[in-house]
PDB file of C-alpha atoms in Angstrom:
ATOM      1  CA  UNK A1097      41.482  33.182   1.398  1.00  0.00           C
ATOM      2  CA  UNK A1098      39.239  32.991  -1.649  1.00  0.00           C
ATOM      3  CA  UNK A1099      36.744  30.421  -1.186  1.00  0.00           C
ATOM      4  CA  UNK A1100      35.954  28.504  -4.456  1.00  0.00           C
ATOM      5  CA  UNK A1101      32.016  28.312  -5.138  1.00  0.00           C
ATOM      6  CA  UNK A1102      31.390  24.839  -6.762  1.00  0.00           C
ATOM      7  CA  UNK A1103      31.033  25.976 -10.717  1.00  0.00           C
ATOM      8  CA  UNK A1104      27.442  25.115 -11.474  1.00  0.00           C
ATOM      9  CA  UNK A1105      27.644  23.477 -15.652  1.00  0.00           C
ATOM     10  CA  UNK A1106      25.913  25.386 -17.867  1.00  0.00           C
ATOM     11  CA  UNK A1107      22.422  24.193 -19.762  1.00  0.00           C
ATOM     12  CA  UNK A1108      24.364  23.635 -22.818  1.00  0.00           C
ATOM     13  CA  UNK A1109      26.923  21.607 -21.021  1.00  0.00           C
ATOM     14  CA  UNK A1110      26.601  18.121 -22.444  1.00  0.00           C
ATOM     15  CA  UNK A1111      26.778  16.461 -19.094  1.00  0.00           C
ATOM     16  CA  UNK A1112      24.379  18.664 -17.752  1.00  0.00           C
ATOM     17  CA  UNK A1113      22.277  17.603 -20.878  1.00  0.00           C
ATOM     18  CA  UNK A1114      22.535  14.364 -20.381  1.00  0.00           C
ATOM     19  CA  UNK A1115      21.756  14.623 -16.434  1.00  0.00           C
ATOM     20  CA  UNK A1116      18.535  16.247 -17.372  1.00  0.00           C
ATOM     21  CA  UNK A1117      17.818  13.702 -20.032  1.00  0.00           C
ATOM     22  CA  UNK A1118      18.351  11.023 -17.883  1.00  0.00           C
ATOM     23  CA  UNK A1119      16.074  12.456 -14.660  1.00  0.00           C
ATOM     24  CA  UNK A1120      13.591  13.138 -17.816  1.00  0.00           C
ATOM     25  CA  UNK A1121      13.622   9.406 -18.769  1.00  0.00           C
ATOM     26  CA  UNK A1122      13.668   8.393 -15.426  1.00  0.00           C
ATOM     27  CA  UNK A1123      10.106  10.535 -14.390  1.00  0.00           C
ATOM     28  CA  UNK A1124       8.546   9.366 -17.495  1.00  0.00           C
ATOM     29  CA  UNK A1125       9.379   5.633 -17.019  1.00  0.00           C
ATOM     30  CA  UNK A1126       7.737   5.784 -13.508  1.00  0.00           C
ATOM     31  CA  UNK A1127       4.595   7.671 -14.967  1.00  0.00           C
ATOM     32  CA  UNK A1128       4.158   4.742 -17.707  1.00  0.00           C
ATOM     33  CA  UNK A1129       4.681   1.936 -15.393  1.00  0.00           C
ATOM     34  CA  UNK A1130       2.110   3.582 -12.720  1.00  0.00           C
ATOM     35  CA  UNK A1131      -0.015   3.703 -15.978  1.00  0.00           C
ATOM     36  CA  UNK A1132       0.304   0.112 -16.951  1.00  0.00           C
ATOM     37  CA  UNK A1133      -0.407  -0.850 -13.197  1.00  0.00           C
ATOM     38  CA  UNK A1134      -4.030   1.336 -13.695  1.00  0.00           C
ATOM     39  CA  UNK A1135      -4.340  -0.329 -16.761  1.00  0.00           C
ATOM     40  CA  UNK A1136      -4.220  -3.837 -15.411  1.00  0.00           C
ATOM     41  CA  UNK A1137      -6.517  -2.662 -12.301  1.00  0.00           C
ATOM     42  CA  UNK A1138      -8.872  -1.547 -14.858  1.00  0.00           C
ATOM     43  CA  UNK A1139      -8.675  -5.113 -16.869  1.00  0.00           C
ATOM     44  CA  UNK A1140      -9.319  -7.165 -13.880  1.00  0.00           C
ATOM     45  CA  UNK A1141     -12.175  -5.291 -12.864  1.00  0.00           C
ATOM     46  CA  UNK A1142     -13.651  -5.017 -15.614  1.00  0.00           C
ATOM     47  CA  UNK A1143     -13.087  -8.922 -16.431  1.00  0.00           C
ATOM     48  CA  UNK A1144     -14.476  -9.288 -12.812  1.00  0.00           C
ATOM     49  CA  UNK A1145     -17.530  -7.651 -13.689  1.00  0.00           C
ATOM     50  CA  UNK A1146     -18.068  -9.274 -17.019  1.00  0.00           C
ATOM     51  CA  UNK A1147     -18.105 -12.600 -15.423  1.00  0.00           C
ATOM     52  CA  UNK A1148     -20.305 -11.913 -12.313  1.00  0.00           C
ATOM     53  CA  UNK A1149     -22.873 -10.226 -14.529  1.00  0.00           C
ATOM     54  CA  UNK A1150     -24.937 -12.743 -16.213  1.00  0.00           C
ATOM     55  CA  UNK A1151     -27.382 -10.971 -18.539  1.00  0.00           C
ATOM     56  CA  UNK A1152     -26.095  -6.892 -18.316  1.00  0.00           C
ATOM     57  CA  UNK A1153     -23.967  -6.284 -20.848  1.00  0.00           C
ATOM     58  CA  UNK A1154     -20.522  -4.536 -19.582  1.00  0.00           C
ATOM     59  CA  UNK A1155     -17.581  -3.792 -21.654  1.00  0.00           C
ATOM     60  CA  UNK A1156     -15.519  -1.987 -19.285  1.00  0.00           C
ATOM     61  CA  UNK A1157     -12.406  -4.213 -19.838  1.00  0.00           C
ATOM     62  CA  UNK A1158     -11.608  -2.669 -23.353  1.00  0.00           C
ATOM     63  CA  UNK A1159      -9.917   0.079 -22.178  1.00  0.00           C
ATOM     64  CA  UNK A1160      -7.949  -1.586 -19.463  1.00  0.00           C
ATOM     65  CA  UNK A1161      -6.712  -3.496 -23.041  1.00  0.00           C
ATOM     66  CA  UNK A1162      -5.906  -0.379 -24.959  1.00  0.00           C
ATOM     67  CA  UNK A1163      -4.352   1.709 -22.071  1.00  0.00           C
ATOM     68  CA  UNK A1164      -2.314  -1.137 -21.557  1.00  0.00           C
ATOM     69  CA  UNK A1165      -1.159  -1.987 -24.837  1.00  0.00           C
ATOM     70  CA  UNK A1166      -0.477   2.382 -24.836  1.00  0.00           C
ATOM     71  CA  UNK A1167       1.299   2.282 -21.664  1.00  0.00           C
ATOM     72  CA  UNK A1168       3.969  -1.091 -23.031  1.00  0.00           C
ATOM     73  CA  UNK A1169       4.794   0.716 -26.228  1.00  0.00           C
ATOM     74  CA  UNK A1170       5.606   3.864 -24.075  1.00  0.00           C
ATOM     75  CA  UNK A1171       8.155   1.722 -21.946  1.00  0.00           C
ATOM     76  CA  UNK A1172       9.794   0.062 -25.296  1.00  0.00           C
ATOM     77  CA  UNK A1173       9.492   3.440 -26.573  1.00  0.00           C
ATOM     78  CA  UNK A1174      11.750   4.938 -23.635  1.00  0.00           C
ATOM     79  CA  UNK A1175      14.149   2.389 -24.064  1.00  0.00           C
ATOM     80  CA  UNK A1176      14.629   2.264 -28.056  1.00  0.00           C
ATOM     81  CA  UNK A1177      17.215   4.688 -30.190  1.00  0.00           C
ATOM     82  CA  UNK A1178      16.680   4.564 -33.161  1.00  0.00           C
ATOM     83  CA  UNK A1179      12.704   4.394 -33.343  1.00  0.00           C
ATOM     84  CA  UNK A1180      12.000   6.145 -29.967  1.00  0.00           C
ATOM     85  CA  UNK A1181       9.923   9.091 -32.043  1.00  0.00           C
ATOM     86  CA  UNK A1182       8.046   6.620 -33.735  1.00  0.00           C
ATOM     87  CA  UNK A1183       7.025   4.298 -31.184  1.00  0.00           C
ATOM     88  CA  UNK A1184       6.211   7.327 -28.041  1.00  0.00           C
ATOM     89  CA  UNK A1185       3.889   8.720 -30.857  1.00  0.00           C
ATOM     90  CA  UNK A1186       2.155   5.144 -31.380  1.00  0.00           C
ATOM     91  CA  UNK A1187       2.191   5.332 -26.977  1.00  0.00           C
ATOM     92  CA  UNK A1188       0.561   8.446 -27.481  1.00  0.00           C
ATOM     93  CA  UNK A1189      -2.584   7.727 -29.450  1.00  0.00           C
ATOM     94  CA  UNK A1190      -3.106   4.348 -27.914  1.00  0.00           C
ATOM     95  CA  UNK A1191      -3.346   6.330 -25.070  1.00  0.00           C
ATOM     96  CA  UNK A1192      -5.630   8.624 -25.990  1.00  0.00           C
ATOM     97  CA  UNK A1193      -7.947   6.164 -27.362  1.00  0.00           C
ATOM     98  CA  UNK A1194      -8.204   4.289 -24.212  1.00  0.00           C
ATOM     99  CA  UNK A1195      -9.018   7.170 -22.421  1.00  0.00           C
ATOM    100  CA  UNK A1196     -11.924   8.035 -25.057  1.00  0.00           C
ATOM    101  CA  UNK A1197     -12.769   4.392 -24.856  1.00  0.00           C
ATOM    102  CA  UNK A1198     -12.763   4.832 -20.838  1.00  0.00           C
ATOM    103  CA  UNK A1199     -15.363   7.964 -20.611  1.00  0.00           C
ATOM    104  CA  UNK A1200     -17.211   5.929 -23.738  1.00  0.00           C
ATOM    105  CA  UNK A1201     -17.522   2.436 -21.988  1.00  0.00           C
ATOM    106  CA  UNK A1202     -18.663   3.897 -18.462  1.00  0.00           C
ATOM    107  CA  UNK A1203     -21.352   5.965 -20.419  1.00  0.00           C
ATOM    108  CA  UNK A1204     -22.178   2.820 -22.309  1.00  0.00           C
ATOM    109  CA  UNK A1205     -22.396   0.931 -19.098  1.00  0.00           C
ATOM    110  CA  UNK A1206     -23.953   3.046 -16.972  1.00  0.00           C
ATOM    111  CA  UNK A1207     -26.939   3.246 -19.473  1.00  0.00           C
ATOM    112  CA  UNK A1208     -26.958  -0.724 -19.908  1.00  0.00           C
ATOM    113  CA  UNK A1209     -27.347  -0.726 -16.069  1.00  0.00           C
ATOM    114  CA  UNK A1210     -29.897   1.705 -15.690  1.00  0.00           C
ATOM    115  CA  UNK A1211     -32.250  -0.072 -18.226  1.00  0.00           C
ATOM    116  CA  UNK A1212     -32.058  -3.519 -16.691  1.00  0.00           C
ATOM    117  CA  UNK A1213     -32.588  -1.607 -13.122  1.00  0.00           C
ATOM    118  CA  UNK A1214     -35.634   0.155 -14.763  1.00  0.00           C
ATOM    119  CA  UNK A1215     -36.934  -3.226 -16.311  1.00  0.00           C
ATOM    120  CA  UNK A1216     -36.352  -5.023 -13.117  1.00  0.00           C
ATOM    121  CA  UNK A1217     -38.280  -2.544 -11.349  1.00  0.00           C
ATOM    122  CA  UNK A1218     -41.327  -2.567 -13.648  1.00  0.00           C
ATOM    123  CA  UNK A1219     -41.335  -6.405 -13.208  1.00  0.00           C
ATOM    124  CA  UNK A1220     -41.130  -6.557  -9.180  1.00  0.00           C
ATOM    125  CA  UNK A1221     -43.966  -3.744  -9.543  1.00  0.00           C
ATOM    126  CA  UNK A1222     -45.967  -5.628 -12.390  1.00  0.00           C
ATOM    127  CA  UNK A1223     -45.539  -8.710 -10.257  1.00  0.00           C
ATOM    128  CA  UNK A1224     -47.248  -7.265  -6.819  1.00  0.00           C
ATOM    129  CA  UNK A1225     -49.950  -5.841  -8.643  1.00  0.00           C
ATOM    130  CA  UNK A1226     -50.581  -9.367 -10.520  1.00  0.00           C
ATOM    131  CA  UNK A1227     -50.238 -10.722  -6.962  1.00  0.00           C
ATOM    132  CA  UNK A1228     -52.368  -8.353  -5.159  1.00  0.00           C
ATOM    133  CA  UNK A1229     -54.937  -8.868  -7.556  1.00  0.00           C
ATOM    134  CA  UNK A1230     -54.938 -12.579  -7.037  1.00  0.00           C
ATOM    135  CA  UNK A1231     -55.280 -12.476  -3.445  1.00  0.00           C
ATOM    136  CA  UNK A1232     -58.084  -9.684  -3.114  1.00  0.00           C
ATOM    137  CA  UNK A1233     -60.214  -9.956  -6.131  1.00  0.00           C
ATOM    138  CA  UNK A1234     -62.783  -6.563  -6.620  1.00  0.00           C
TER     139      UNK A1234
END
């Protein structure tokens, strides 16, 4: 007659702990593995560009070598137990540094660029004028 309702464990339920730890664990190992996936995008492209680019200066690699290094001590962090506090914190800041190195190597870049675009310009325009001059003397 009585119908029994399936007992839902309580938070402080071990295995209900350990269920959440687990799904916890799980999450972040996806997030850090997505990150060291960015991370390598962000080192080949920026290797890419280094080599294609003959006399602009781009740097845009070094934080494809931090965030990586950031997002591999988060995955051995994830799996350690004794020094998982240690290492996640180490994840942490190497982390954060790459991303400061990110915003600071595009700004970096981006002026580098826009100087040699300037000084190309004021040699293509220099160079007509030199040539126009040639052809129709006043």
């Amino acid at each position: 007659m009585w119908t029994s309702v399936p007992r839902i464990p309580q938070v402080g339920c071990p295995a209900a702990q350990y269920r959440h730890f687990t799904k916890r664990k799980k999450t972040s190992l996806w997030f850090t593995v997505a990150l060291l996936v960015v991370s390598v995008f962000i080192l080949t492209i920026g290797l890419a560009a280094t080599t294609r680019t003959e006399n602009v200066t781009v740097g845009g690699y070094y934080p494809g070598i931090i965030l990586g290094f950031g997002s591999f001590l988060g995955i051995i962090g994830l799996h350690l137990v004794e020094n998982r506090k240690q290492m996640l914190i180490a994840s942490i800041v190497f982390i954060s540094f790459g991303v400061v190195a990110a915003f600071c190597c595009a700004i970096v870049d981006g002026v580098f660029a826009a100087r040699h675009i300037v000084s190309m310009c004021f040699c293509v325009f220099f160079l007509l004028v030199n040539i126009k001059l040639l052809m129709c003397p006043v």
